[in-house]
Coordinates of C-alpha atoms in Angstrom, one line a residue:
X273 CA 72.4 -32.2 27.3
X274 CA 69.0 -31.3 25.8
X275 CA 65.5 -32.5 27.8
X276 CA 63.7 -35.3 26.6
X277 CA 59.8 -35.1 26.6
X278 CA 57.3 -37.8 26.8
X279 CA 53.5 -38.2 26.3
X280 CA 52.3 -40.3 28.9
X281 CA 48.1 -41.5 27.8
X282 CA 45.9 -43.8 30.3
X283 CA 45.0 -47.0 28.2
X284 CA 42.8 -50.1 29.8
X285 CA 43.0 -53.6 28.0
X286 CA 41.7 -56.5 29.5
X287 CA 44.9 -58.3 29.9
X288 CA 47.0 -55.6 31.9
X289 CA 44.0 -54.0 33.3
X290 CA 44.4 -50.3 33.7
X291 CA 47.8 -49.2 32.4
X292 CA 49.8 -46.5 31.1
X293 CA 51.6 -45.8 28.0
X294 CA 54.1 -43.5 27.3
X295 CA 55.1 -42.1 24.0
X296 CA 58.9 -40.7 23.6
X297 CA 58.9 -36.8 22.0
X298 CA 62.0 -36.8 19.6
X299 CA 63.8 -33.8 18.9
X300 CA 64.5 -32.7 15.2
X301 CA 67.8 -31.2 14.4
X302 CA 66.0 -27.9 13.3
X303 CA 64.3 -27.8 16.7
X304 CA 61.1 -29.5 16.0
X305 CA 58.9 -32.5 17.6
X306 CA 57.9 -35.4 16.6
X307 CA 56.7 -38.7 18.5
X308 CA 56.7 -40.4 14.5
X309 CA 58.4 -39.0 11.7
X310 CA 55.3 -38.6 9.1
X311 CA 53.9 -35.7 12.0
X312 CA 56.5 -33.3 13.0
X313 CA 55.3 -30.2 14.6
X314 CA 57.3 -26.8 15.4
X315 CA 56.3 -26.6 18.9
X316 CA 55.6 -28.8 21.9
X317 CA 52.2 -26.6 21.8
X318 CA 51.2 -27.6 18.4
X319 CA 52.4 -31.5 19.1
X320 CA 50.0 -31.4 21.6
X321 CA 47.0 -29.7 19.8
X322 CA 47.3 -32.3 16.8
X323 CA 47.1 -35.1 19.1
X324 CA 44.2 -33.4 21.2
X325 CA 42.6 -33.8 17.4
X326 CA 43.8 -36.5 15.9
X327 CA 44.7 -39.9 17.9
X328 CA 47.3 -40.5 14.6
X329 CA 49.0 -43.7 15.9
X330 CA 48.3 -43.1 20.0
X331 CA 46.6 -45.5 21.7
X332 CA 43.5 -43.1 22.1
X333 CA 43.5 -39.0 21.2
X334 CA 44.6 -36.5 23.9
X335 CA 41.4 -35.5 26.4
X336 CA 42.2 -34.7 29.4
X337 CA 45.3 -33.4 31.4
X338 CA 46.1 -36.1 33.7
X339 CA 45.5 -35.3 37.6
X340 CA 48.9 -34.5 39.8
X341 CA 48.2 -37.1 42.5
X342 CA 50.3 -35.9 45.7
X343 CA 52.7 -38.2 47.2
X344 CA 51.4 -40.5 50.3
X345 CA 53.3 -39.0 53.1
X346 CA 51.3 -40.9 56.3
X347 CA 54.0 -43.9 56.3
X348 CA 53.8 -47.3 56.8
X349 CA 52.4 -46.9 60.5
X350 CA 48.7 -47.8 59.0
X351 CA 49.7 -50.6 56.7
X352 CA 48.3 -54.0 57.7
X353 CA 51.5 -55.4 58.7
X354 CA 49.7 -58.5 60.6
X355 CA 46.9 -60.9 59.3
X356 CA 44.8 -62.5 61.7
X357 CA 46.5 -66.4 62.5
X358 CA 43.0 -68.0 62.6
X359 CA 43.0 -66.9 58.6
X360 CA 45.8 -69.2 57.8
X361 CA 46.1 -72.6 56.9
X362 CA 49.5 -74.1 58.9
X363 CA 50.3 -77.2 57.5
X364 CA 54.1 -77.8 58.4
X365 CA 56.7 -75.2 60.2
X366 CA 59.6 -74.9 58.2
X367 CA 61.8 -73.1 60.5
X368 CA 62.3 -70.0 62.7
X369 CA 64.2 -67.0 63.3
X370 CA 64.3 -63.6 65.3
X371 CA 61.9 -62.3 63.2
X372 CA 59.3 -64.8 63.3
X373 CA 58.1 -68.7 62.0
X374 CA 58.1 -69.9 58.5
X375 CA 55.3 -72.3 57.4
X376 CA 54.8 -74.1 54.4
X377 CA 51.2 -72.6 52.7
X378 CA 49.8 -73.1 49.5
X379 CA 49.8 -70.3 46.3
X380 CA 47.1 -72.3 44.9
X381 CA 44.6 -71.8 47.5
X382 CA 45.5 -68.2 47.8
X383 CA 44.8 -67.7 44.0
X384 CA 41.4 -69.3 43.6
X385 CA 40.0 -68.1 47.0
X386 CA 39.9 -64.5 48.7
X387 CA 42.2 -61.6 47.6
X388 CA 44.3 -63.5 45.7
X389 CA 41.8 -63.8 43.1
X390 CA 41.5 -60.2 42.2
X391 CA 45.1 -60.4 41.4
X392 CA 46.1 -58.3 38.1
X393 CA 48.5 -60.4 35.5
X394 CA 51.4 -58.4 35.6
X395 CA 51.4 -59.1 39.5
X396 CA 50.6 -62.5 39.0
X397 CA 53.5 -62.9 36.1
X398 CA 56.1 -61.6 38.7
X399 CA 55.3 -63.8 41.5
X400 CA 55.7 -66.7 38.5
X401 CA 59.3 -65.6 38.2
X402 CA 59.7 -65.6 41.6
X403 CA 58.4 -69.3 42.4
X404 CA 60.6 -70.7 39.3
X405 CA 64.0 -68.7 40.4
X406 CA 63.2 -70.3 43.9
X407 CA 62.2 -73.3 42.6
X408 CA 65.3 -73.5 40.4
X409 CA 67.6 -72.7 43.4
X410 CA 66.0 -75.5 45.2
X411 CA 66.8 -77.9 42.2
X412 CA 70.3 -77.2 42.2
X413 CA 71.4 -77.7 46.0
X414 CA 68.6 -80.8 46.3
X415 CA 66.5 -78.9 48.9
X416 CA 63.2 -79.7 46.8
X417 CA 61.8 -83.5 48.0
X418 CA 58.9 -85.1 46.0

């Protein structure tokens, strides 16, 4: 099997915040490039130096190589794993297990004040999902009381 090549461009919009986009390279049966059909190119090289040019249906024209970030290798040891209690709000204990107490919160609260507010919407899409699965569960085995 053949490689497959993408172009991978930094983009910013106000709704996802910083993001990237990635462009698939397509392979021509004579062995050329192209990422659309109306610019095909002979070489990855010269694929790259027309879009270093020309922007030609990218999101923005080729600048800059991106940096090679290295891997975070230090662990989770330095995480913060624990919050202080005092910063909670404990309105009813839900339960308990080896691994600790469960207490009901609020997402609301967490949303408009503190760190939950600087939440990006992707993030804030996915923990959506994940209050209406649970939500849904609830629903069907009559665990959610009004």
């Amino acid at each position: 099997m053949g490689r497959a090549y993408s172009l991978s461009i930094r983009d910013w919009d106000d709704a996802k915040g910083d993001n990237v986009k990635h462009y698939k390279i397509r392979k021509l049966d004579n062995g050329g490039y192209y990422i659309t059909t109306r610019a095909q190119f002979d070489t990855l090289q010269k694929l790259v130096k027309h879009y270093t040019e020309h922007a030609d249906g990218l999101c923005y024209r080729l600048t800059t190589v991106c940096p090679t970030v290295k891997p975070q290798t230090q662990g989770l040891a330095k995480d913060a794993w624990e919050i202080p209690r005092e910063s909670l709000r404990l309105e009813l204990k839900l339960g308990q297990g080896c691994f600790g107490e469960v207490w009901m919160g609020s997402l609301l609260d967490f949303l408009k004040e503190g760190d939950g507010k600087f939440l990006k919407l992707p993030l804030l899409v996915d923990m959506a999902a994940q209050t209406d699965r649970a939500l849904g569960r609830e629903r069907l085995t009559g665990a959610v009381k009004r």
